[in-house]
Coordinates of C-alpha atoms and ligand atoms in Angstrom, one line a residue:
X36 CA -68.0 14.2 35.8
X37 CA -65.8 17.4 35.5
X38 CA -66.7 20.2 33.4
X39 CA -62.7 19.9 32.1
X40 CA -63.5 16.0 31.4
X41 CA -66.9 16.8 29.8
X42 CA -65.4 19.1 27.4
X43 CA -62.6 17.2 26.8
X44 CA -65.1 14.1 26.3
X45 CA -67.4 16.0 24.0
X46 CA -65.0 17.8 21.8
X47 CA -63.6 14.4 21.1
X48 CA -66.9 12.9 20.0
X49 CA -67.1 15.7 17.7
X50 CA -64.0 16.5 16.4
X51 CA -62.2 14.0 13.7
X52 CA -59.7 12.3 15.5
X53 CA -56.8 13.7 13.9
X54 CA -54.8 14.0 17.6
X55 CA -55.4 12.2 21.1
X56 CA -56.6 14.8 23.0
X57 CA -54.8 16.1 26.3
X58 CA -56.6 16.0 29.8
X59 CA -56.2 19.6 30.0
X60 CA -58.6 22.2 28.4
X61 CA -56.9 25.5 27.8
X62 CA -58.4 28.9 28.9
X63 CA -56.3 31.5 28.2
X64 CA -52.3 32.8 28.3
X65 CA -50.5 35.7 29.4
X66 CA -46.4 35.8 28.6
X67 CA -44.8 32.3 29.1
X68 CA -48.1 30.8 30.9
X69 CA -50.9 29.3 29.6
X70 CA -53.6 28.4 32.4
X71 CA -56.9 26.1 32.0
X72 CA -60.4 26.1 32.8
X73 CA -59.8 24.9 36.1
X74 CA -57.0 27.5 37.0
X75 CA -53.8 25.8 36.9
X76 CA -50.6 27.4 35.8
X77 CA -48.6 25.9 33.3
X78 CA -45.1 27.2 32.1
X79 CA -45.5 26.8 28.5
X80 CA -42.3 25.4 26.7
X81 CA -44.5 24.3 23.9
X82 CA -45.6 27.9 22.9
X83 CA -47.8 25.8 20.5
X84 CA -45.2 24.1 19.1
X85 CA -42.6 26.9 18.3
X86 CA -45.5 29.2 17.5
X87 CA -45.9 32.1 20.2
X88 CA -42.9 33.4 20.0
X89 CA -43.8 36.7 21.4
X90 CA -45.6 34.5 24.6
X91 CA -49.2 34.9 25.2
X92 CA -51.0 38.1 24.8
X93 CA -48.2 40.5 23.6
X94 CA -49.5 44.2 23.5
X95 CA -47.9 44.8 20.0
X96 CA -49.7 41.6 18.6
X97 CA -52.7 43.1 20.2
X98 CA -52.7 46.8 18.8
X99 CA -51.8 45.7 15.8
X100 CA -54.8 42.9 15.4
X101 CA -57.3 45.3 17.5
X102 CA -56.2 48.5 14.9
X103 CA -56.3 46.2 11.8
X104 CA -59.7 44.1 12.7
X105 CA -61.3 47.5 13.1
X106 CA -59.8 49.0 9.2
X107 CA -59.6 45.9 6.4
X108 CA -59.3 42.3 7.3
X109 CA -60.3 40.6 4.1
X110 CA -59.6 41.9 0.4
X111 CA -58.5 40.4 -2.8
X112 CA -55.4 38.5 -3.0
X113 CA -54.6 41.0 -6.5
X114 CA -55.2 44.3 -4.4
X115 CA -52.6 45.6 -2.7
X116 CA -52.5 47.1 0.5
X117 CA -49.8 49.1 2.9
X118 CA -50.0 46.2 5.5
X119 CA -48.9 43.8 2.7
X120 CA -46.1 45.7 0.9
X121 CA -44.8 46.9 4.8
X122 CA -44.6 43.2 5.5
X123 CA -43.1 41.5 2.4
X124 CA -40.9 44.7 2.3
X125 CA -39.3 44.0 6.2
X126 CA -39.1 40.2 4.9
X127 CA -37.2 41.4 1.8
X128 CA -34.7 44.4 3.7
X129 CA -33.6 42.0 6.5
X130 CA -32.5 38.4 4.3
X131 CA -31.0 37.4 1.2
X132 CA -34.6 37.2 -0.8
X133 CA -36.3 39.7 -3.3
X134 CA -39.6 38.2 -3.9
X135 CA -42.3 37.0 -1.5
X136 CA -45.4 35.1 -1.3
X137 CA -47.6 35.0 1.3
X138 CA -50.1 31.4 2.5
X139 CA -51.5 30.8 5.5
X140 CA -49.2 28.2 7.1
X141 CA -46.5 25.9 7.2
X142 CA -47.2 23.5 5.0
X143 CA -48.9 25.7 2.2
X144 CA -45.5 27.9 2.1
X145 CA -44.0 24.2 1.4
X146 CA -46.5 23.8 -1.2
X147 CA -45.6 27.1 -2.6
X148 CA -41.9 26.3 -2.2
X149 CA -41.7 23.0 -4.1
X150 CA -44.3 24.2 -6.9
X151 CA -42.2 27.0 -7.4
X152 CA -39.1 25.1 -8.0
X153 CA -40.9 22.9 -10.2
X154 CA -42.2 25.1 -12.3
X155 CA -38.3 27.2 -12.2
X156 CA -37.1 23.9 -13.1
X157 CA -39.4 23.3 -16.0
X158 CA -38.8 26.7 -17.6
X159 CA -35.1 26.4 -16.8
X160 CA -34.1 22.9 -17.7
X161 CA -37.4 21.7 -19.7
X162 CA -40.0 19.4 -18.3
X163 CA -38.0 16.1 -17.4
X164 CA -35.8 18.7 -14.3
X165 CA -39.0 17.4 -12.0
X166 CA -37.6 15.6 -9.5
X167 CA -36.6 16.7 -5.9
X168 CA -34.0 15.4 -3.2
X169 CA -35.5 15.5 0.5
X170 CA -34.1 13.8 3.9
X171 CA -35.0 11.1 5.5
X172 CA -36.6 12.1 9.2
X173 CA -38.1 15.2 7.4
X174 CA -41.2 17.0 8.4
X175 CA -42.5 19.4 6.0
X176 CA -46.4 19.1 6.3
X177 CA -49.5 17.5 5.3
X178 CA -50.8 18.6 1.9
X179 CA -49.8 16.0 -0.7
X180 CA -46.7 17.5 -1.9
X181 CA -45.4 18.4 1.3
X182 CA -46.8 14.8 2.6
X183 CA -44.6 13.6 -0.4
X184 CA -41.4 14.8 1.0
X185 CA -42.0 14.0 4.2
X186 CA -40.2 11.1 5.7
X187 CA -43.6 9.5 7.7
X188 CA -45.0 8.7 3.9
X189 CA -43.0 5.5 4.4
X190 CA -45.7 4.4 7.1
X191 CA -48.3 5.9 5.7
X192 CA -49.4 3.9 2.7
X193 CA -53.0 4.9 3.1
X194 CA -52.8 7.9 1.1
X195 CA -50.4 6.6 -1.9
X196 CA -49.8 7.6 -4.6
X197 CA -47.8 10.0 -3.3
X198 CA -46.3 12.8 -6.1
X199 CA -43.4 11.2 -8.0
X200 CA -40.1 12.1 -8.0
X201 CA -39.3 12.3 -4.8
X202 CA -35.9 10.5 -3.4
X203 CA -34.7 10.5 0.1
X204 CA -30.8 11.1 1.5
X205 CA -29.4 10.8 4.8
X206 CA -29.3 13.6 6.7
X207 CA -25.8 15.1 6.8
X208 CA -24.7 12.5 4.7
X209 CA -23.5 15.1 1.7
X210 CA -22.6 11.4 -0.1
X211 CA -26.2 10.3 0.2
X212 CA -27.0 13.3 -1.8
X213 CA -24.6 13.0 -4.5
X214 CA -25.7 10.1 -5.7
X215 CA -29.3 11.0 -5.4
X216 CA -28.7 13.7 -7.7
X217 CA -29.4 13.6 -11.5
X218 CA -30.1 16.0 -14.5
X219 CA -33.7 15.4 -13.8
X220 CA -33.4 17.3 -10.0
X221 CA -35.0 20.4 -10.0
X222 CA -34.7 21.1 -5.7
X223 CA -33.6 19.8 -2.8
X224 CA -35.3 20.5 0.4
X225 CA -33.7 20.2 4.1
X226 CA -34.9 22.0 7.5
X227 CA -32.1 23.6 9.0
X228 CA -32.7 21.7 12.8
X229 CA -34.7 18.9 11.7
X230 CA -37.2 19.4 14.3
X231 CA -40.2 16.4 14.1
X232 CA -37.9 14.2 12.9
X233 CA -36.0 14.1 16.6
X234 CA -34.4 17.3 17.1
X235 CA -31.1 17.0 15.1
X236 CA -29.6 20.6 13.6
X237 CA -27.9 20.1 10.3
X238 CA -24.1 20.4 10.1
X239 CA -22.8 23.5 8.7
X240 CA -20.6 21.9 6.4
X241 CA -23.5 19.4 5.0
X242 CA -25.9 22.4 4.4
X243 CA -22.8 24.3 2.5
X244 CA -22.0 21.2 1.0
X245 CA -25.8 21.2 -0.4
X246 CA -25.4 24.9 -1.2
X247 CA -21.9 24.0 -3.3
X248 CA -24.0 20.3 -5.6
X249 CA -27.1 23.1 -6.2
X250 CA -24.3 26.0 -7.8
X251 CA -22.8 22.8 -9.9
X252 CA -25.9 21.7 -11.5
X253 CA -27.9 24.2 -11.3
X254 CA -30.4 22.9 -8.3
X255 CA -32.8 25.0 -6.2
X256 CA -32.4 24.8 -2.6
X257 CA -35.1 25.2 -0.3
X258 CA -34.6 25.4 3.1
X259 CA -38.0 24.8 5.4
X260 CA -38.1 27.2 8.1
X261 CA -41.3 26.8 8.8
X262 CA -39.8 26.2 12.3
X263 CA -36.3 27.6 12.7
X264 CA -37.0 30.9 11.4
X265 CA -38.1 34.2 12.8
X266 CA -35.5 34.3 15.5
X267 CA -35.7 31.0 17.1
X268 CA -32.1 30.2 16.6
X269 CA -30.8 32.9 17.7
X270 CA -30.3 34.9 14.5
X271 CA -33.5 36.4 13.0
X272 CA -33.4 33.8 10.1
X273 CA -32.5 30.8 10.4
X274 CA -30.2 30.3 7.2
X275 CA -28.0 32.7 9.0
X276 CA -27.3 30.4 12.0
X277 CA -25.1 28.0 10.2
X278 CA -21.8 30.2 9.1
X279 CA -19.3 27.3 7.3
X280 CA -15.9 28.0 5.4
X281 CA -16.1 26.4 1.8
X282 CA -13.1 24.5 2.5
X283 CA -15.0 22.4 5.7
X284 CA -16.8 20.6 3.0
X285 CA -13.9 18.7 2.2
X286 CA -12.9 18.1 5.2
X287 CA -10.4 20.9 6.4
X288 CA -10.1 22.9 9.1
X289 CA -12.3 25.7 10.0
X290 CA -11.2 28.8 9.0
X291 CA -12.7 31.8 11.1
X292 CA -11.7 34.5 8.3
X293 CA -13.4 32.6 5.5
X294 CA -17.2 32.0 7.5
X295 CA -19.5 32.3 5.0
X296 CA -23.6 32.3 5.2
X297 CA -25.4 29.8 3.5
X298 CA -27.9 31.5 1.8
X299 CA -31.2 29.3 0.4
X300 CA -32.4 30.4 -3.0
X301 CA -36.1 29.7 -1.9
X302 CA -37.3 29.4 1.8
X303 CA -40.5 28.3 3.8
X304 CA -41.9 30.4 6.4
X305 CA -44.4 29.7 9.2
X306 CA -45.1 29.3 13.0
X307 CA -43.2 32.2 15.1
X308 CA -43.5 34.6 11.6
X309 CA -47.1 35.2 13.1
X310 CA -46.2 34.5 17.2
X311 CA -50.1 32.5 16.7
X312 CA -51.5 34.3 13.8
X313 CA -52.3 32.0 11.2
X314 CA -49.7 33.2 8.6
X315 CA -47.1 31.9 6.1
X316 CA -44.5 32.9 3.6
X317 CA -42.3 31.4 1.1
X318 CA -39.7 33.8 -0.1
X319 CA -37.2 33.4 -3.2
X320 CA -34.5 34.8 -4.8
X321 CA -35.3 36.9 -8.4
X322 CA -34.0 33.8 -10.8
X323 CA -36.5 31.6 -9.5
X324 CA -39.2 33.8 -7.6
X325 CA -39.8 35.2 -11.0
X326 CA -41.0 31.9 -12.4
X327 CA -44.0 32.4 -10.6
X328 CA -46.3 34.6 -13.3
X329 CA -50.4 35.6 -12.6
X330 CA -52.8 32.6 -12.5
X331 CA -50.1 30.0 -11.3
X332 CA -50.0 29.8 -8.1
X333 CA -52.4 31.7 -5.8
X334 CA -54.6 31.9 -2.4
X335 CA -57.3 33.8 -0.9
X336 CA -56.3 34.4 2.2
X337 CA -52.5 34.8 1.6
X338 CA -51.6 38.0 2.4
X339 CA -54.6 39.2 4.0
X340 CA -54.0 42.7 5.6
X341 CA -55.0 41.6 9.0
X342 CA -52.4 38.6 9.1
X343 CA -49.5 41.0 7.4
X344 CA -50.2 43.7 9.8
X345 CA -49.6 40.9 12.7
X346 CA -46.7 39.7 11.0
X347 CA -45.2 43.3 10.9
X348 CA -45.8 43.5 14.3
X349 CA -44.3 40.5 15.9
X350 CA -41.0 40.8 13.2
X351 CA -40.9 44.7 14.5
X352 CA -40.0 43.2 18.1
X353 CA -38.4 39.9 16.9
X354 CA -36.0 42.5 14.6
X355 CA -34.8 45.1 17.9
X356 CA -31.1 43.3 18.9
X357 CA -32.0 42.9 22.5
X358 CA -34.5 40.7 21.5
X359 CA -32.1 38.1 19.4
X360 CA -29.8 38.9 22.4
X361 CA -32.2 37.7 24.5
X362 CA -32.7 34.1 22.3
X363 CA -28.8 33.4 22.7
X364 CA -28.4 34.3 26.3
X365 CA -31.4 32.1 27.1
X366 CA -30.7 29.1 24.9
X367 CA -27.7 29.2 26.7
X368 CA -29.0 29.5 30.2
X369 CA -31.2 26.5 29.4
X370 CA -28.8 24.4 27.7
X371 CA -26.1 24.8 30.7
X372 CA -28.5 24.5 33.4
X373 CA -29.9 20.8 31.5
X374 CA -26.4 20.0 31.7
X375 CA -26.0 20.2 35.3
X376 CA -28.9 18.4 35.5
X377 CA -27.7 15.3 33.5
X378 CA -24.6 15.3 35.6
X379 CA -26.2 15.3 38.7
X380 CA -29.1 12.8 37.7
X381 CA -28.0 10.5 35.3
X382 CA -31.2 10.3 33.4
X383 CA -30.3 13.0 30.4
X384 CA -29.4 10.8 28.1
X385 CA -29.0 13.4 25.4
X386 CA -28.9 17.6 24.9
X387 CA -28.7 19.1 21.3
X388 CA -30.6 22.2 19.7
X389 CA -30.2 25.7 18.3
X390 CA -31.4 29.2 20.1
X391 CA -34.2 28.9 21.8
X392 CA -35.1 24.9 20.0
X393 CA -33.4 22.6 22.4
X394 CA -33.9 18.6 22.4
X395 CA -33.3 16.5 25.3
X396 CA -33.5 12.7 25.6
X397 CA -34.2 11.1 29.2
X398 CA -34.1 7.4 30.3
X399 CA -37.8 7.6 30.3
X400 CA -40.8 7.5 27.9
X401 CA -41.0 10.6 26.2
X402 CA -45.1 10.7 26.3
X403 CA -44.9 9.4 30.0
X404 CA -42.1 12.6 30.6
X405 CA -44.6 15.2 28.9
X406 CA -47.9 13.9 31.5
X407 CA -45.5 14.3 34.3
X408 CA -44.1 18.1 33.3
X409 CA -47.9 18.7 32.6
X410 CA -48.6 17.6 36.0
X411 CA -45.9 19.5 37.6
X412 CA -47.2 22.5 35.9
X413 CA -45.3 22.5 32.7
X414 CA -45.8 22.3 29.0
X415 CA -43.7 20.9 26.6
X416 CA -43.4 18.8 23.2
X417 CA -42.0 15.8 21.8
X418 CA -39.9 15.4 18.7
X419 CA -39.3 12.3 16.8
X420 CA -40.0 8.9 19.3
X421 CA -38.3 9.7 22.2
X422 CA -37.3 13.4 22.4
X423 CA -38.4 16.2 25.0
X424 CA -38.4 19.2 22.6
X425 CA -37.7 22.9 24.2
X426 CA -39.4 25.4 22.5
X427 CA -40.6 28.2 24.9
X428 CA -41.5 31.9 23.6
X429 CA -38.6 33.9 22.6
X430 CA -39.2 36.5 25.1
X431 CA -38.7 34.2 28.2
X432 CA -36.6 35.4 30.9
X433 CA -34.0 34.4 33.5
X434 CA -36.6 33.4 36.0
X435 CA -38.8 31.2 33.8
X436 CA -35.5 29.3 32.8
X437 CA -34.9 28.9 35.9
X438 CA -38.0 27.6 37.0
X439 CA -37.9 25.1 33.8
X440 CA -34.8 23.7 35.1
X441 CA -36.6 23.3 38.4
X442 CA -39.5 21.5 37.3
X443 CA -37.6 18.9 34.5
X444 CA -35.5 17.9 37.4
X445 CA -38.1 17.0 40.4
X446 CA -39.5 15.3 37.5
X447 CA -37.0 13.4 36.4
X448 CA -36.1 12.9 40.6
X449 CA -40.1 11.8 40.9
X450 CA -39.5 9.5 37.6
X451 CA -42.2 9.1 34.9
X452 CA -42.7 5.4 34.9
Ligands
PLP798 N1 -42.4 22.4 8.1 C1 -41.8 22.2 9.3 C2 -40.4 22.2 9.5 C3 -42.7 22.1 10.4 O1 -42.2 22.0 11.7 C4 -44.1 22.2 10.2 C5 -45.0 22.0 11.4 O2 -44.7 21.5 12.4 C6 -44.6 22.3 8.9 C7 -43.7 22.4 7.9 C8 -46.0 22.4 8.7 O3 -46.6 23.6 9.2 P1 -48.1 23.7 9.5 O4 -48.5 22.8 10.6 O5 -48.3 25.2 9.8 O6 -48.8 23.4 8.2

């Protein structure tokens, strides 16, 4: 047996089997490659699921871990430190929050997210104002309350009872909402590209449309960007990729001099905020950040200096314009070159995505697609049952676009029957 197959074989006997495992063992990653223990090069559009965004290795990830690993990694969540203030302070400069708490992941800024609108809610509007509005094909993570407003509860009954309160709308369905909403809803929650749930960005005039019911009645709105954020749709948050005049909500045309931002009053950070340090954030306006008081809400490892001073880092490149530049001009690259390739194939089925967070449906099995890129020497991810999701690091450049485009086509020439 191989030394690849033997590790792959052991770890799997010794791991809980939370995920099938891949028959590729990873060794290490330099830009947009990854390469395993038996040397192959793979292109890596998965970047850990929308996680490296600064690729593999990036010097300023490394100076800043090496510098910070050798100082203070570890202190009390009540201390504070330079590294956290420099951190929650870029956060607070660059978007349309004042307040910020920092967790350790995706899902635990989720957490954060919905208990802090819960507890706004119950100070606000008294203790009935529990309940909150999510969509259906959401993905917001695994802990029970973010498991509770995530749309895969519906199949998995083996953890009920879920938290209560919890109803489900259509996505971009601003009707589905209305009627969801009562004096008892204290948030609603979307993801500005649903991303697990099949690749499908909201409509700008849905998410102002959500923006306008939570100004009537007094509603938080959380927007999970847990995986849009930090520059991955082509603006550096990603509440500010979806511009919409107030008067499209109705129905009416778009009108360029009226574009407004939507701005969230709480948000959910994650993923590319750390480019692969584990590292989270939920961020809030004053009215409800401020609900949050000492010894309601906390973590130990939450703003730890070492994961703030990595954070700084990778938001200090991520923050430069050529960078975002970059994100647009290559979203587009890829987006136009898929294109070509679904006229010239026939087997793109489907193309839609933000940025650098493009979705793509082929005539084949999605799983069966990813073995063959894998094969052919590139990684990639799947979103929702049957789409090939595009998530490469942010600093990718013409070439490995191009070479992408190269490999999804032969595949989809060889087939992935
Ligand atoms: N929210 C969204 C939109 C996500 O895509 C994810 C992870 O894929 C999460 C929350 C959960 O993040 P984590 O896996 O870091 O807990």
């Amino acid at each position: 047996m191989s030394d690849t197959q033997q590790i792959i074989d052991d770890s799997f006997a010794r791991l809980i089997k939370t995920y099938a495992p891949q028959p590729v063992v990873l060794d290490h990653g330099k830009g947009c490659y990854a390469y395993d223990t038996d040397g192959k090069k793979y292109l890596d559009f998965a970047a850990g699921i929308a996680v490296a965004s600064l690729g593999h290795a990036h010097p300023a990830m490394l100076e800043a871990m090496q510098k910070q690993a050798a100082r203070l990694m570890a202190c009390q969540a009540s201390y504070s430190t330079r590294e956290k203030l420099e951190c929650a302070k870029l956060m607070t400069d660059t978007s349309c929050f004042d307040l910020v708490y920092f967790s350790n992941s995706g899902t635990e800024s989720v957490e954060a997210a919905f208990k802090l609108a819960r507890k706004w809610a119950y100070d606000e509007k008294g203790e009935h104002c529990n309940e909150v509005i999510a969509m259906r094909q959401s993905f917001h993570g695994r802990t029970m309350g973010a498991a509770s407003i995530t749309e895969k509860r519906h199949t998995q009954h083996f953890y009920a009872p879920y938290i209560e309160g919890i109803h489900f709308a259509e996505f971009n369905n601003l009707d589905s909402v209305k009627e969801l909403v009562s004096e008892k809803t204290a948030a609603i929650i979307i993801e500005p590209v649903q991303g697990e749930g099949g690749l499908t960005p909201a409509e700008p005039a849905f998410l102002m449309g959500l923006r306008q019911i939570c100004d009537e009645h007094n509603i938080a709105l959380i927007f999970d960007e847990v995986q849009t954020g930090f520059g991955r749709l082509g603006k550096l948050y990603a509440y500010e990729a979806f511009e919409c005049c107030p008067d499209c909500v109705k129905g009416g045309d778009v009108n360029e001099a009226n574009l407004q931002v939507i701005e969230p009053d709480i948000v959910a950070w994650a993923k590319g905020m750390g480019g692969g340090f584990p590292v989270g954030a939920m961020a809030a306006k004053t009215k409800f950040g401020v609900a949050m008081q000492p010894g309601t809400h906390g973590t130990t490892y939450g703003g730890n200096p070492l994961a703030c001073a990595v954070a700084s880092a990778v938001m200090k490149e991520i923050m430069q314009p050529a960078f975002i530049d970059n994100v647009n001009k290559m979203g587009a690259r890829l987006v136009s070159g898929l294109e070509k390739i679904q006229r010239e194939s026939n087997k793109i089925t489907d193309i839609r995505g933000k940025g650098l967070m493009i979705g793509v449906d082929t005539i084949y099995d999605v799983g069966k697609f990813l073995s063959a890129l894998q094969k052919n020497g590139m990684m990639a991810t799947q979103a929702g049952k049957s789409t090939l999701r595009l998530v490469p690091p942010l600093i990718v450049g013409e070439q490995e676009i191009d070479e992408a485009l190269e490999i999804i086509g032969k595949t989809l020439q060889e087939g992935a029957e």
